[in-house]
Amino acid sequence: QVQLVESGGGLVQSGGSLRVSCAASGSGFRFYAMGWYRQAPGKQRELVAVMPSDGSTNYTESVKGRFTTSRDIAKNTVYLQMNRLKPEDTAVYYCYARDYNPTRPSLWGQGTQVTVSS
């Protein structure tokens, strides 16, 4: 069965960088469109970045200019590069992806913790 497996989270100091990965495992899945979400303790999950099927990207105002999402087609993996991190970026980050096959359900990753100190 297909799963989205996230990795790359961790602890970083303010001003540092991290790259979070979201890889599709199993057969029969190819990224069509996707989004990155994050959820901090006690707060509602928010949309951080989107990559529609046309290859464009869009970011929420608070991360614009610091975060970049991209895709490696050969590895069937999407990435969220996070630079100049701030303590307010601390959250669990989730990927959400739609399959190119519209008969299959969209999937959520399991989430990965990003903690920015100071």
XYZ file of C-alpha atoms in Angstrom:
118
model
C 0.000 0.000 0.000
C 1.104 3.571 -0.626
C 2.320 5.762 2.224
C 3.853 9.219 2.496
C 6.955 9.008 4.698
C 8.343 12.246 6.105
C 11.852 12.840 7.414
C 14.352 15.633 8.068
C 12.848 17.321 11.096
C 14.890 18.124 14.166
C 16.271 20.825 16.429
C 17.937 23.908 14.984
C 18.956 27.308 16.320
C 17.244 30.473 15.206
C 18.602 31.530 11.825
C 19.499 27.990 10.811
C 18.141 25.746 8.067
C 16.419 22.379 7.693
C 15.086 20.382 4.766
C 12.027 18.208 5.271
C 11.347 15.353 2.840
C 8.104 13.631 1.905
C 8.589 10.396 -0.045
C 5.922 8.171 -1.551
C 6.538 4.499 -0.807
C 4.851 1.581 -2.517
C 3.639 1.354 -6.074
C 0.871 3.124 -7.911
C 1.384 6.676 -6.676
C 2.786 9.740 -8.383
C 2.574 13.280 -7.048
C 0.051 15.389 -8.929
C -0.343 18.322 -6.555
C 0.662 18.771 -2.934
C 0.727 21.047 0.064
C 2.754 21.506 3.231
C 0.945 22.132 6.510
C 2.142 22.752 10.037
C 0.541 22.602 13.464
C 1.928 24.169 16.630
C 0.723 23.099 20.097
C -2.678 24.564 20.888
C -3.093 26.013 17.402
C -5.045 25.059 14.306
C -3.232 23.371 11.440
C -2.263 25.930 8.806
C -1.288 25.736 5.163
C 2.362 26.704 4.599
C 3.047 26.047 0.909
C 1.356 24.531 -2.133
C 2.607 23.097 -5.402
C -0.238 22.722 -7.923
C 0.024 20.380 -10.875
C 1.259 23.191 -13.142
C 4.533 23.383 -11.189
C 3.943 26.786 -9.654
C 4.408 27.410 -5.932
C 2.718 29.622 -3.384
C 3.566 30.357 0.248
C 1.861 31.809 3.255
C 3.046 35.327 4.041
C 4.925 34.400 7.207
C 7.348 32.073 5.360
C 7.580 33.781 1.969
C 11.196 34.373 0.993
C 12.482 31.829 3.527
C 10.840 28.516 2.537
C 10.986 26.755 -0.832
C 9.173 23.597 -1.921
C 10.417 21.418 -4.784
C 9.998 17.979 -6.335
C 12.373 15.210 -7.427
C 10.399 13.207 -9.976
C 12.914 10.358 -10.189
C 12.778 9.790 -6.425
C 9.028 10.462 -6.193
C 9.822 12.845 -3.345
C 8.932 16.423 -2.473
C 10.968 18.729 -0.252
C 10.463 21.764 1.918
C 13.671 23.771 2.306
C 13.442 26.050 5.341
C 15.990 28.847 5.747
C 16.438 31.596 8.332
C 14.241 29.694 10.740
C 12.507 31.484 13.588
C 11.167 30.148 16.904
C 7.625 30.749 15.655
C 8.278 28.152 12.919
C 8.311 25.449 15.614
C 5.588 22.932 14.733
C 4.860 19.485 13.390
C 5.077 19.648 9.597
C 2.830 17.501 7.394
C 2.729 16.860 3.668
C -0.533 16.244 1.849
C -0.565 14.982 -1.722
C -3.007 14.181 -4.478
C -2.325 11.231 -6.763
C -2.206 11.753 -10.527
C -4.796 8.963 -10.649
C -8.021 10.673 -9.542
C -9.590 7.358 -8.499
C -7.116 7.006 -5.617
C -7.406 8.922 -2.347
C -5.140 11.768 -1.351
C -2.685 11.036 1.478
C -1.217 12.671 4.558
C 2.305 12.121 5.808
C 2.842 11.106 9.428
C 4.339 14.467 10.373
C 7.834 15.476 11.452
C 8.751 17.744 14.367
C 10.680 20.946 13.689
C 11.926 22.823 16.756
C 13.692 26.185 16.504
C 15.477 27.265 19.675
C 16.015 30.746 21.131
